[in-house]
Coordinates of C-alpha atoms in Angstrom, one line a residue:
L1 CA 0.0 0.0 0.0
A2 CA 2.9 2.4 0.8
V3 CA 4.5 1.7 -2.5
G4 CA 1.2 2.1 -4.3
I5 CA 0.5 5.5 -2.7
G6 CA 4.1 6.6 -3.5
G7 CA 3.8 5.3 -7.1
A8 CA 0.5 7.2 -7.5
M9 CA 2.1 10.4 -6.3
L10 CA 5.1 9.9 -8.6
Y11 CA 3.1 9.0 -11.7
G12 CA 0.3 11.5 -11.1
L13 CA 2.8 14.4 -10.5
A14 CA 4.9 13.3 -13.5
V15 CA 1.9 13.4 -15.8
L16 CA 0.8 16.8 -14.3
S17 CA 4.3 18.2 -14.7
Y18 CA 4.1 17.3 -18.4
D19 CA 0.5 18.0 -19.2
V20 CA -0.4 20.9 -16.9
P21 CA 2.2 23.3 -18.5
R22 CA 0.7 22.5 -21.9
Q23 CA -2.8 23.0 -20.6
M24 CA -1.7 26.3 -18.9
G25 CA 0.1 27.3 -22.1
R26 CA -3.3 27.0 -23.9
E27 CA -4.9 29.1 -21.1
F28 CA -2.1 31.8 -21.5
R29 CA -2.9 31.9 -25.2
S30 CA -6.3 33.4 -24.3
Y31 CA -4.5 36.5 -23.1
G32 CA -3.5 37.6 -26.6
A33 CA -0.6 37.5 -29.0
N34 CA 2.9 36.8 -27.7
L35 CA 4.8 37.7 -30.9
I36 CA 4.2 40.7 -33.2
V37 CA 5.9 40.9 -36.6
T38 CA 6.2 44.2 -38.4
G39 CA 7.9 45.2 -41.7
D40 CA 7.3 45.4 -45.4
M41 CA 4.5 43.0 -46.1
K42 CA 3.1 43.5 -49.5
D43 CA 1.4 40.1 -50.0
D44 CA 0.7 36.9 -48.2
T45 CA 4.2 35.5 -48.7
F46 CA 5.3 35.9 -45.1
F47 CA 2.0 34.8 -43.7
R48 CA 2.2 31.5 -45.7
K49 CA 5.8 30.9 -44.6
L50 CA 5.0 31.6 -41.0
V51 CA 3.0 28.3 -40.8
H52 CA 6.2 26.4 -41.8
L53 CA 8.6 28.5 -39.7
A54 CA 6.8 27.8 -36.4
P55 CA 7.3 24.3 -34.9
E56 CA 4.5 22.0 -35.8
G57 CA 1.4 22.3 -33.6
T58 CA 2.6 25.5 -31.9
L59 CA 0.8 28.2 -34.0
V60 CA -2.5 28.9 -32.4
G61 CA -3.3 31.9 -34.7
A62 CA -1.8 34.7 -36.7
A63 CA -4.0 37.8 -37.3
R64 CA -2.9 40.2 -40.1
M65 CA -3.5 43.9 -39.3
K66 CA -3.5 47.0 -41.5
L67 CA -4.2 50.4 -39.9
L68 CA -6.3 52.7 -42.0
P69 CA -6.7 56.4 -41.2
S70 CA -10.4 57.1 -41.7
R71 CA -13.2 59.5 -40.9
L72 CA -16.4 58.5 -39.2
R73 CA -19.2 61.1 -39.5
E74 CA -16.5 63.6 -40.6
H75 CA -14.3 62.9 -37.4
P76 CA -10.9 61.3 -37.8
V77 CA -10.7 57.7 -36.5
T78 CA -8.4 54.7 -36.9
V79 CA -9.7 51.6 -38.4
A80 CA -7.9 48.2 -38.4
A81 CA -8.5 45.8 -41.3
T82 CA -8.0 42.2 -40.1
D83 CA -8.8 38.6 -40.6
F84 CA -11.5 37.9 -38.0
D85 CA -11.2 34.2 -38.1
E86 CA -7.6 34.4 -37.0
L87 CA -8.3 37.3 -34.7
R88 CA -10.6 35.0 -32.7
K89 CA -7.8 32.6 -32.2
T90 CA -5.2 35.2 -31.2
S91 CA -7.5 37.3 -29.0
P92 CA -10.2 35.0 -27.5
Y93 CA -10.5 37.3 -24.5
W94 CA -12.3 40.0 -26.6
D95 CA -15.8 40.7 -25.2
V96 CA -17.9 41.2 -28.2
K97 CA -21.5 42.3 -27.9
G98 CA -23.2 41.3 -31.1
E99 CA -21.3 39.4 -33.9
Y100 CA -18.0 39.7 -35.7
P101 CA -18.4 41.2 -39.2
A102 CA -19.6 38.6 -41.7
D103 CA -18.5 40.5 -44.8
E104 CA -17.0 43.8 -46.1
H105 CA -20.3 45.6 -45.5
Q106 CA -20.1 45.4 -41.7
M107 CA -17.7 46.7 -39.1
L108 CA -16.8 46.1 -35.4
L109 CA -16.5 49.1 -33.2
G110 CA -14.6 49.6 -29.9
R111 CA -16.8 50.4 -26.9
S112 CA -15.3 53.9 -26.4
L113 CA -15.6 54.7 -30.1
A114 CA -19.2 53.5 -30.3
S115 CA -20.1 55.5 -27.1
A116 CA -18.5 58.7 -28.5
F117 CA -20.7 58.5 -31.7
N118 CA -23.7 57.0 -29.9
L119 CA -23.7 53.9 -32.1
R120 CA -25.3 50.6 -31.2
V121 CA -25.4 47.1 -32.7
G122 CA -27.5 47.2 -35.8
D123 CA -26.9 50.9 -36.7
T124 CA -25.2 52.0 -39.8
A125 CA -22.4 54.6 -40.1
A126 CA -20.7 56.4 -43.0
L127 CA -17.0 55.5 -43.1
A128 CA -14.7 57.5 -45.3
G129 CA -11.2 56.3 -46.2
A130 CA -8.0 58.3 -46.8
D131 CA -8.8 58.3 -50.6
G132 CA -12.0 60.2 -49.9
G133 CA -14.3 57.3 -50.8
E134 CA -17.2 56.8 -48.5
R135 CA -19.4 53.7 -47.7
E136 CA -22.2 52.8 -45.4
L137 CA -21.3 50.0 -43.0
G138 CA -23.5 48.2 -40.6
I139 CA -22.4 47.9 -36.9
S140 CA -22.4 44.1 -36.4
G141 CA -20.9 44.2 -32.9
I142 CA -19.2 46.3 -30.2
V143 CA -16.0 45.1 -28.6
Q144 CA -14.6 45.8 -25.1
T145 CA -11.1 44.8 -24.1
G146 CA -10.1 47.5 -21.6
G147 CA -7.3 48.4 -24.0
R148 CA -6.6 50.4 -27.1
E149 CA -9.0 48.3 -29.1
D150 CA -11.9 50.1 -27.4
E151 CA -11.0 53.2 -29.4
L152 CA -10.7 51.5 -32.8
G153 CA -12.9 50.3 -35.6
F154 CA -12.4 46.9 -37.3
V155 CA -13.3 45.8 -40.8
R156 CA -12.5 42.7 -42.8
L157 CA -9.2 42.6 -44.6
P158 CA -9.6 41.9 -48.3
E159 CA -8.0 38.8 -49.7
N160 CA -4.3 39.2 -50.9
S161 CA -4.1 42.6 -49.4
D162 CA -0.9 44.1 -47.9
Y163 CA -0.8 44.6 -44.1
D164 CA 1.3 46.4 -41.6
F165 CA 1.9 43.7 -39.0
V166 CA 0.9 40.2 -37.8
E167 CA -0.1 39.4 -34.3
C168 CA 0.9 35.8 -33.6
S169 CA -0.2 33.5 -30.7
L170 CA 2.2 30.5 -30.3
S171 CA 2.4 27.8 -27.7
L172 CA 6.1 28.4 -27.1
D173 CA 8.2 29.3 -24.1
L174 CA 10.5 32.4 -24.1
P175 CA 13.6 30.6 -25.6
G176 CA 11.3 29.0 -28.3
L177 CA 9.9 32.4 -29.2
E178 CA 13.5 33.8 -29.4
R179 CA 14.6 31.0 -31.7
L180 CA 11.5 31.6 -34.0
A181 CA 12.2 35.4 -34.0
G182 CA 15.8 34.6 -35.2
R183 CA 14.4 32.4 -38.0
I184 CA 12.1 35.2 -39.1
R185 CA 14.9 37.7 -39.2
S186 CA 17.1 35.4 -41.3
L187 CA 14.1 34.8 -43.6
D188 CA 13.9 38.6 -44.4
P189 CA 16.0 41.3 -42.8
G190 CA 13.2 43.7 -43.5
L191 CA 10.9 41.9 -40.9
S192 CA 11.1 42.9 -37.3
P193 CA 9.7 40.3 -34.8
H194 CA 8.8 41.7 -31.4
I195 CA 8.2 39.3 -28.5
V196 CA 5.6 40.5 -26.0
K197 CA 8.1 40.1 -23.1
R198 CA 5.7 40.7 -20.3
L199 CA 3.4 38.0 -21.3
A200 CA 6.1 35.5 -22.4
S201 CA 8.1 36.1 -19.2
S202 CA 5.1 35.7 -17.0
E203 CA 4.2 32.5 -18.7
A204 CA 7.7 31.1 -18.4
R205 CA 8.0 32.1 -14.7
V206 CA 4.6 30.6 -13.7
L207 CA 5.3 27.3 -15.6
G208 CA 8.9 27.1 -14.3
R209 CA 7.7 27.4 -10.7
L210 CA 5.0 24.9 -11.3
R211 CA 7.5 22.3 -12.5
Y212 CA 9.8 23.1 -9.6
L213 CA 7.0 22.5 -7.1
V214 CA 6.0 19.3 -8.8
W215 CA 9.5 17.8 -8.6
I216 CA 9.9 18.9 -4.9
V217 CA 6.7 17.0 -4.1
S218 CA 7.8 14.0 -6.1
V219 CA 11.1 13.8 -4.2
V220 CA 9.3 14.1 -0.9
A221 CA 6.8 11.3 -1.9
A222 CA 9.7 9.0 -2.9
A223 CA 11.5 9.7 0.5
L224 CA 8.3 9.0 2.5
T225 CA 7.8 5.8 0.5
M226 CA 11.3 4.7 1.3
V227 CA 10.8 5.4 5.0
S228 CA 7.5 3.6 5.1
V229 CA 8.8 0.5 3.2
S230 CA 11.9 0.4 5.3
T231 CA 10.0 0.4 8.6
T232 CA 7.5 -2.2 7.3
M233 CA 10.3 -4.5 6.2
M234 CA 12.0 -4.0 9.6
A235 CA 8.8 -5.2 11.3
S236 CA 8.6 -8.1 8.9
V237 CA 12.1 -9.2 9.7
A238 CA 11.5 -9.0 13.4
E239 CA 8.3 -11.1 13.1
R240 CA 10.1 -13.7 11.0
R241 CA 13.3 -14.0 13.0
K242 CA 12.5 -17.6 14.1
E243 CA 11.7 -18.6 10.5
I244 CA 15.0 -17.1 9.4
G245 CA 16.9 -18.7 12.2
L246 CA 15.4 -22.1 11.4
R247 CA 16.3 -21.8 7.7
K248 CA 19.9 -20.8 8.5
A249 CA 20.1 -23.8 11.0
L250 CA 19.0 -26.1 8.2
G251 CA 21.8 -24.8 5.9
A252 CA 20.5 -21.6 4.3
S253 CA 23.2 -19.0 3.9
G254 CA 22.9 -15.3 4.5
R255 CA 23.0 -14.8 0.8
H256 CA 20.0 -17.0 0.3
V257 CA 18.0 -15.1 3.0
M258 CA 19.0 -11.8 1.4
T259 CA 17.9 -13.1 -2.1
E260 CA 14.5 -14.2 -0.7
F261 CA 13.8 -10.8 0.9
M262 CA 15.1 -8.8 -2.1
A263 CA 12.9 -10.8 -4.4
E264 CA 9.9 -10.2 -2.1
A265 CA 10.7 -6.5 -2.1
A266 CA 11.0 -6.4 -5.9
L267 CA 7.7 -8.2 -6.3
L268 CA 6.0 -5.7 -3.8
G269 CA 7.6 -2.8 -5.7
L270 CA 6.3 -4.2 -9.0
L271 CA 2.7 -4.7 -7.7
G272 CA 2.8 -1.4 -5.9
G273 CA 4.1 0.4 -8.9
C274 CA 1.3 -0.9 -11.2
L275 CA -1.3 0.0 -8.5
G276 CA 0.3 3.5 -8.3
V277 CA 0.2 4.0 -12.1
A278 CA -3.6 3.2 -12.1
A279 CA -4.2 5.4 -9.1
G280 CA -2.0 8.2 -10.4
Q281 CA -3.8 8.2 -13.8
A282 CA -7.1 8.7 -12.0
L283 CA -5.5 11.5 -9.9
A284 CA -4.1 13.3 -12.9
H285 CA -7.4 12.9 -14.8
S286 CA -9.4 14.3 -11.9
V287 CA -7.1 17.3 -11.5
C288 CA -7.0 18.2 -15.2
M289 CA -10.8 17.8 -15.6
S290 CA -11.6 19.9 -12.5
V291 CA -9.1 22.7 -13.3
F292 CA -8.9 22.8 -17.1
A293 CA -11.9 20.7 -18.2
R294 CA -9.5 18.6 -20.3
D295 CA -8.4 15.0 -20.0
A296 CA -4.9 14.0 -19.0
G297 CA -3.6 11.4 -21.5
F298 CA -1.9 8.2 -20.5
Q299 CA 1.9 8.4 -20.7
P300 CA 3.5 5.0 -21.2
V301 CA 7.0 6.3 -20.7
F302 CA 6.1 7.8 -17.3
A303 CA 4.2 4.6 -16.4
L304 CA 7.2 2.4 -17.1
A305 CA 9.5 4.8 -15.2
T306 CA 7.1 4.8 -12.2
V307 CA 7.1 1.0 -12.0
L308 CA 10.9 0.9 -12.3
A309 CA 11.2 3.7 -9.7
A310 CA 8.9 1.8 -7.3
V311 CA 11.0 -1.4 -7.6
I312 CA 14.2 0.5 -7.1
V313 CA 13.0 2.5 -4.2
T314 CA 11.6 -0.6 -2.5
I315 CA 14.8 -2.5 -3.0
V316 CA 16.9 0.4 -1.7
A317 CA 14.6 0.8 1.3
C318 CA 15.0 -2.9 2.1
I319 CA 18.8 -3.0 2.2
R320 CA 19.1 -2.3 5.9
P321 CA 16.3 -4.7 7.0
V322 CA 17.6 -7.4 4.8
R323 CA 21.2 -7.1 6.2
R324 CA 19.6 -7.5 9.6
A325 CA 17.8 -10.6 8.5
A326 CA 21.1 -12.0 7.0
A327 CA 22.9 -11.4 10.3
V328 CA 20.4 -13.4 12.4
D329 CA 22.3 -16.0 14.6
P330 CA 20.2 -19.2 14.4
A331 CA 21.5 -20.5 17.7
V332 CA 20.4 -17.4 19.6
V333 CA 17.0 -17.3 17.9
L334 CA 16.2 -20.9 18.3
R335 CA 17.0 -20.7 22.1
G336 CA 14.2 -18.1 22.2
E337 CA 16.6 -15.2 23.0

């Protein structure tokens, strides 16, 4: 039971140390882009290459942005043309009342901008571009972020249009982002990748502390398991002193006695490790479902390592009790002393 509990702690924490940072990384992605690339972007060439530059499975979203000086009801405003499908991936925290624009005849307004012009969802507004052309756009939604977006308008970016910058959301730690930024610079010296240091550093700090905490608890669990197994085996040796003495009197050597106890310890470690893997998987699943509403997958490598660790810890914990068993003097024991 002691080995099973220790194994459950070791396997469960190993899975959590592997899976929780990935789960938290996804949660951090809801706080917005962590890499912004600016430069001369006349077409979709860079945007297409970005998908291959980023490590597979790490690109959550990449929203192209083009800032357009405009006039709304004859007042100067800034409108951002963007790809709303990608924007939803990079900035899922946006609080949109209404809907994102479905086509080029609709626009999204920041809350402050909508309030200044007394516009609501469903209204129409005349938007004039820098070229003097004017068009009537329906207000499909009003966005509130608490940031600069509240003062902007947003329209759909036309296909194959040039853009000013790309907001990228990637499931990468700070060193990974720095390596990707280096690849982007080598691709085109005219491109300038900017890591959102505050977000990336906070993510790295939180995840680093989490892993550190998990490994501390794992070491403590292993130590407690060793103490528990050692004391249990000491009690077992004390209870079986007469049996050990009789066997030695009949010709068994100390090596034979040690081999028997070590084999018993290894078997207990094996069974306890398997029990611990099953219990640890249930523990990791429960934690991930309650905190992240996502399942924790089974990790065969961690399972094998846990079983091996359980066997090794059990054998190491039994060394002292087994030496005591091998040192039993049969003459003394059989006299009842």
